[in-house]
Amino acid sequence: MIAHEDRFGKGSKRVQAWRSALLEAANMPGEHIQTSDESKFIEKIAEKGSDKIQGIILDPPKHEAVDWNGSTFEKMKWLRILVVQNTSFSSKPQHLPNYLRLLDWEEYPSNSLPLKFHPKNIIVFNLCRSHMMQKEVEKLFKDLNASQI
């Protein structure tokens, strides 16, 4: 956060928005799983209360492979925070919610974003070591800038 404050100024709207998003994430109630079967856990929470889920953080202690069909996030229209670390998926996501404010997905499994993904409120966008094509990222930010004019 200090690096962002130095770069954009402590009182800038961007830094304030980032700080607000981080505080929201820190205050969200969550569940902690100790098992290695994240795919079943994701399916379970998607079925139980997908309209209430606002944040998901997948960061197992050792690398995990998740077998899924890619449509789990379709039901999570209010998902605002998605962090995926140390996890690889068997297929690309078919859907990502447009309300996402923070997308941090290490090794994102596709070279493109879902066609209907238009995150107008995205604040943090990090797809390190992903298969994403540079032109896809440029298109996303071009669309974001056009929507904010």
PDB file of C-alpha atoms in Angstrom:
ATOM      1  CA  MET A   1       0.000   0.000   0.000  1.00  0.00           C
ATOM      2  CA  ILE A   2       2.893   2.328   0.765  1.00  0.00           C
ATOM      3  CA  ALA A   3       4.187   1.973  -2.791  1.00  0.00           C
ATOM      4  CA  HIS A   4       0.771   2.994  -4.139  1.00  0.00           C
ATOM      5  CA  GLU A   5       0.621   5.962  -1.756  1.00  0.00           C
ATOM      6  CA  ASP A   6       4.073   7.076  -2.904  1.00  0.00           C
ATOM      7  CA  ARG A   7       3.130   6.689  -6.557  1.00  0.00           C
ATOM      8  CA  PHE A   8      -0.392   8.164  -6.549  1.00  0.00           C
ATOM      9  CA  GLY A   9      -0.380  10.309  -3.403  1.00  0.00           C
ATOM     10  CA  LYS A  10      -1.743   9.385   0.000  1.00  0.00           C
ATOM     11  CA  GLY A  11      -5.074  11.164  -0.478  1.00  0.00           C
ATOM     12  CA  SER A  12      -5.742  10.184  -4.093  1.00  0.00           C
ATOM     13  CA  LYS A  13      -9.087   8.633  -4.991  1.00  0.00           C
ATOM     14  CA  ARG A  14      -7.369   5.486  -6.263  1.00  0.00           C
ATOM     15  CA  VAL A  15      -5.496   4.900  -3.019  1.00  0.00           C
ATOM     16  CA  GLN A  16      -8.636   5.595  -0.983  1.00  0.00           C
ATOM     17  CA  ALA A  17     -10.606   3.109  -3.131  1.00  0.00           C
ATOM     18  CA  TRP A  18      -7.892   0.461  -2.756  1.00  0.00           C
ATOM     19  CA  ARG A  19      -7.745   0.995   0.992  1.00  0.00           C
ATOM     20  CA  SER A  20     -11.546   0.737   1.196  1.00  0.00           C
ATOM     21  CA  ALA A  21     -11.561  -2.517  -0.816  1.00  0.00           C
ATOM     22  CA  LEU A  22      -8.850  -4.006   1.406  1.00  0.00           C
ATOM     23  CA  LEU A  23     -10.742  -3.040   4.563  1.00  0.00           C
ATOM     24  CA  GLU A  24     -13.920  -4.608   3.166  1.00  0.00           C
ATOM     25  CA  ALA A  25     -12.033  -7.805   2.384  1.00  0.00           C
ATOM     26  CA  ALA A  26     -10.487  -7.906   5.845  1.00  0.00           C
ATOM     27  CA  ASN A  27     -13.888  -7.543   7.508  1.00  0.00           C
ATOM     28  CA  MET A  28     -15.672 -10.200   5.469  1.00  0.00           C
ATOM     29  CA  PRO A  29     -16.639 -13.323   7.367  1.00  0.00           C
ATOM     30  CA  GLY A  30     -15.241 -16.431   5.788  1.00  0.00           C
ATOM     31  CA  GLU A  31     -14.685 -20.127   6.105  1.00  0.00           C
ATOM     32  CA  HIS A  32     -11.304 -21.740   6.386  1.00  0.00           C
ATOM     33  CA  ILE A  33     -10.823 -25.208   4.975  1.00  0.00           C
ATOM     34  CA  GLN A  34      -8.102 -27.631   5.882  1.00  0.00           C
ATOM     35  CA  THR A  35      -8.960 -30.326   3.350  1.00  0.00           C
ATOM     36  CA  SER A  36      -7.350 -30.588  -0.035  1.00  0.00           C
ATOM     37  CA  ASP A  37     -10.630 -30.871  -1.934  1.00  0.00           C
ATOM     38  CA  GLU A  38     -11.305 -27.225  -2.780  1.00  0.00           C
ATOM     39  CA  SER A  39     -13.478 -28.056  -5.809  1.00  0.00           C
ATOM     40  CA  LYS A  40     -16.139 -29.751  -3.653  1.00  0.00           C
ATOM     41  CA  PHE A  41     -15.979 -26.895  -1.172  1.00  0.00           C
ATOM     42  CA  ILE A  42     -16.467 -24.309  -3.940  1.00  0.00           C
ATOM     43  CA  GLU A  43     -19.431 -26.243  -5.349  1.00  0.00           C
ATOM     44  CA  LYS A  44     -20.961 -26.510  -1.867  1.00  0.00           C
ATOM     45  CA  ILE A  45     -20.792 -22.804  -1.116  1.00  0.00           C
ATOM     46  CA  ALA A  46     -21.974 -21.926  -4.622  1.00  0.00           C
ATOM     47  CA  GLU A  47     -25.082 -24.068  -4.138  1.00  0.00           C
ATOM     48  CA  LYS A  48     -25.806 -22.911  -0.575  1.00  0.00           C
ATOM     49  CA  GLY A  49     -25.501 -19.167  -0.804  1.00  0.00           C
ATOM     50  CA  SER A  50     -24.047 -18.018  -4.064  1.00  0.00           C
ATOM     51  CA  ASP A  51     -26.085 -14.804  -4.031  1.00  0.00           C
ATOM     52  CA  LYS A  52     -24.504 -13.852  -0.688  1.00  0.00           C
ATOM     53  CA  ILE A  53     -20.856 -14.597  -1.458  1.00  0.00           C
ATOM     54  CA  GLN A  54     -18.782 -11.431  -1.795  1.00  0.00           C
ATOM     55  CA  GLY A  55     -15.265 -12.780  -1.514  1.00  0.00           C
ATOM     56  CA  ILE A  56     -13.284 -15.958  -2.113  1.00  0.00           C
ATOM     57  CA  ILE A  57      -9.633 -16.535  -1.331  1.00  0.00           C
ATOM     58  CA  LEU A  58      -8.088 -19.833  -2.415  1.00  0.00           C
ATOM     59  CA  ASP A  59      -4.548 -20.123  -1.113  1.00  0.00           C
ATOM     60  CA  PRO A  60      -3.727 -23.657   0.033  1.00  0.00           C
ATOM     61  CA  PRO A  61      -0.381 -24.308   1.759  1.00  0.00           C
ATOM     62  CA  LYS A  62       0.797 -26.480  -1.140  1.00  0.00           C
ATOM     63  CA  HIS A  63      -0.164 -26.369  -4.803  1.00  0.00           C
ATOM     64  CA  GLU A  64      -3.578 -27.900  -5.526  1.00  0.00           C
ATOM     65  CA  ALA A  65      -5.198 -28.968  -8.791  1.00  0.00           C
ATOM     66  CA  VAL A  66      -8.945 -28.304  -8.956  1.00  0.00           C
ATOM     67  CA  ASP A  67     -11.172 -30.236 -11.343  1.00  0.00           C
ATOM     68  CA  TRP A  68     -14.171 -28.077 -12.283  1.00  0.00           C
ATOM     69  CA  ASN A  69     -16.407 -27.246 -15.222  1.00  0.00           C
ATOM     70  CA  GLY A  70     -15.694 -23.496 -15.164  1.00  0.00           C
ATOM     71  CA  SER A  71     -19.262 -22.340 -14.493  1.00  0.00           C
ATOM     72  CA  THR A  72     -19.139 -22.038 -10.682  1.00  0.00           C
ATOM     73  CA  PHE A  73     -18.792 -18.244 -10.632  1.00  0.00           C
ATOM     74  CA  GLU A  74     -21.880 -17.754 -12.814  1.00  0.00           C
ATOM     75  CA  LYS A  75     -24.146 -17.981  -9.762  1.00  0.00           C
ATOM     76  CA  MET A  76     -21.997 -15.591  -7.727  1.00  0.00           C
ATOM     77  CA  LYS A  77     -23.176 -12.331  -9.246  1.00  0.00           C
ATOM     78  CA  TRP A  78     -22.232 -10.280  -6.143  1.00  0.00           C
ATOM     79  CA  LEU A  79     -18.694 -11.643  -5.876  1.00  0.00           C
ATOM     80  CA  ARG A  80     -16.416  -8.625  -5.443  1.00  0.00           C
ATOM     81  CA  ILE A  81     -13.134 -10.177  -4.331  1.00  0.00           C
ATOM     82  CA  LEU A  82     -11.503 -13.206  -5.947  1.00  0.00           C
ATOM     83  CA  VAL A  83      -7.999 -14.302  -5.003  1.00  0.00           C
ATOM     84  CA  VAL A  84      -6.584 -17.556  -6.390  1.00  0.00           C
ATOM     85  CA  GLN A  85      -3.039 -18.509  -5.393  1.00  0.00           C
ATOM     86  CA  ASN A  86      -1.186 -21.801  -5.501  1.00  0.00           C
ATOM     87  CA  THR A  87      -4.114 -23.453  -7.312  1.00  0.00           C
ATOM     88  CA  SER A  88      -4.523 -24.646 -10.889  1.00  0.00           C
ATOM     89  CA  PHE A  89      -7.852 -25.364 -12.566  1.00  0.00           C
ATOM     90  CA  SER A  90      -8.732 -28.042 -15.107  1.00  0.00           C
ATOM     91  CA  SER A  91     -10.538 -25.546 -17.348  1.00  0.00           C
ATOM     92  CA  LYS A  92     -10.948 -21.818 -17.817  1.00  0.00           C
ATOM     93  CA  PRO A  93     -13.763 -19.882 -16.144  1.00  0.00           C
ATOM     94  CA  GLN A  94     -16.857 -19.558 -18.322  1.00  0.00           C
ATOM     95  CA  HIS A  95     -18.050 -16.570 -16.306  1.00  0.00           C
ATOM     96  CA  LEU A  96     -16.623 -13.924 -13.982  1.00  0.00           C
ATOM     97  CA  PRO A  97     -18.922 -11.510 -12.116  1.00  0.00           C
ATOM     98  CA  ASN A  98     -18.964  -7.933 -13.381  1.00  0.00           C
ATOM     99  CA  TYR A  99     -19.050  -6.620  -9.794  1.00  0.00           C
ATOM    100  CA  LEU A 100     -15.499  -7.818  -9.109  1.00  0.00           C
ATOM    101  CA  ARG A 101     -13.395  -5.087  -7.540  1.00  0.00           C
ATOM    102  CA  LEU A 102     -10.344  -7.222  -6.835  1.00  0.00           C
ATOM    103  CA  LEU A 103      -9.178  -9.994  -9.161  1.00  0.00           C
ATOM    104  CA  ASP A 104      -5.883 -11.578  -8.149  1.00  0.00           C
ATOM    105  CA  TRP A 105      -5.475 -14.908  -9.952  1.00  0.00           C
ATOM    106  CA  GLU A 106      -2.027 -16.468 -10.139  1.00  0.00           C
ATOM    107  CA  GLU A 107      -1.682 -18.650 -13.255  1.00  0.00           C
ATOM    108  CA  TYR A 108      -5.076 -17.693 -14.701  1.00  0.00           C
ATOM    109  CA  PRO A 109      -5.929 -20.744 -16.872  1.00  0.00           C
ATOM    110  CA  SER A 110      -6.992 -19.028 -20.095  1.00  0.00           C
ATOM    111  CA  ASN A 111      -5.536 -16.688 -22.688  1.00  0.00           C
ATOM    112  CA  SER A 112      -8.687 -14.542 -22.579  1.00  0.00           C
ATOM    113  CA  LEU A 113     -11.339 -13.320 -20.183  1.00  0.00           C
ATOM    114  CA  PRO A 114     -14.950 -14.537 -20.445  1.00  0.00           C
ATOM    115  CA  LEU A 115     -16.818 -12.667 -23.202  1.00  0.00           C
ATOM    116  CA  LYS A 116     -19.440 -11.183 -20.866  1.00  0.00           C
ATOM    117  CA  PHE A 117     -16.909  -9.990 -18.281  1.00  0.00           C
ATOM    118  CA  HIS A 118     -17.057  -6.173 -18.087  1.00  0.00           C
ATOM    119  CA  PRO A 119     -15.739  -5.166 -14.636  1.00  0.00           C
ATOM    120  CA  LYS A 120     -16.463  -1.447 -14.472  1.00  0.00           C
ATOM    121  CA  ASN A 121     -15.521  -1.261 -10.773  1.00  0.00           C
ATOM    122  CA  ILE A 122     -12.256  -3.216 -10.858  1.00  0.00           C
ATOM    123  CA  ILE A 123      -9.601  -1.699  -8.603  1.00  0.00           C
ATOM    124  CA  VAL A 124      -7.002  -4.469  -8.388  1.00  0.00           C
ATOM    125  CA  PHE A 125      -6.326  -6.584 -11.482  1.00  0.00           C
ATOM    126  CA  ASN A 126      -3.439  -9.015 -11.098  1.00  0.00           C
ATOM    127  CA  LEU A 127      -3.040 -12.097 -13.292  1.00  0.00           C
ATOM    128  CA  CYS A 128       0.631 -12.872 -12.697  1.00  0.00           C
ATOM    129  CA  ARG A 129       2.090 -15.889 -14.480  1.00  0.00           C
ATOM    130  CA  SER A 130      -1.161 -16.334 -16.355  1.00  0.00           C
ATOM    131  CA  HIS A 131      -1.845 -17.473 -19.885  1.00  0.00           C
ATOM    132  CA  MET A 132      -3.486 -14.112 -20.629  1.00  0.00           C
ATOM    133  CA  MET A 133      -2.563 -12.473 -23.898  1.00  0.00           C
ATOM    134  CA  GLN A 134      -1.320  -8.870 -23.669  1.00  0.00           C
ATOM    135  CA  LYS A 135      -3.926  -7.724 -26.215  1.00  0.00           C
ATOM    136  CA  GLU A 136      -6.707  -9.041 -23.930  1.00  0.00           C
ATOM    137  CA  VAL A 137      -5.409  -6.999 -21.001  1.00  0.00           C
ATOM    138  CA  GLU A 138      -5.077  -3.903 -23.195  1.00  0.00           C
ATOM    139  CA  LYS A 139      -8.649  -4.383 -24.469  1.00  0.00           C
ATOM    140  CA  LEU A 140      -9.961  -4.686 -20.912  1.00  0.00           C
ATOM    141  CA  PHE A 141      -8.308  -1.450 -19.818  1.00  0.00           C
ATOM    142  CA  LYS A 142      -9.363   0.345 -22.998  1.00  0.00           C
ATOM    143  CA  ASP A 143     -12.964  -0.687 -22.279  1.00  0.00           C
ATOM    144  CA  LEU A 144     -12.619   0.387 -18.646  1.00  0.00           C
ATOM    145  CA  ASN A 145     -11.265   3.805 -19.580  1.00  0.00           C
ATOM    146  CA  ALA A 146     -14.035   4.303 -22.155  1.00  0.00           C
ATOM    147  CA  SER A 147     -16.709   3.433 -19.577  1.00  0.00           C
ATOM    148  CA  GLN A 148     -15.335   5.975 -17.088  1.00  0.00           C
ATOM    149  CA  ILE A 149     -15.453   8.927 -19.476  1.00  0.00           C
TER     150      ILE A 149
END
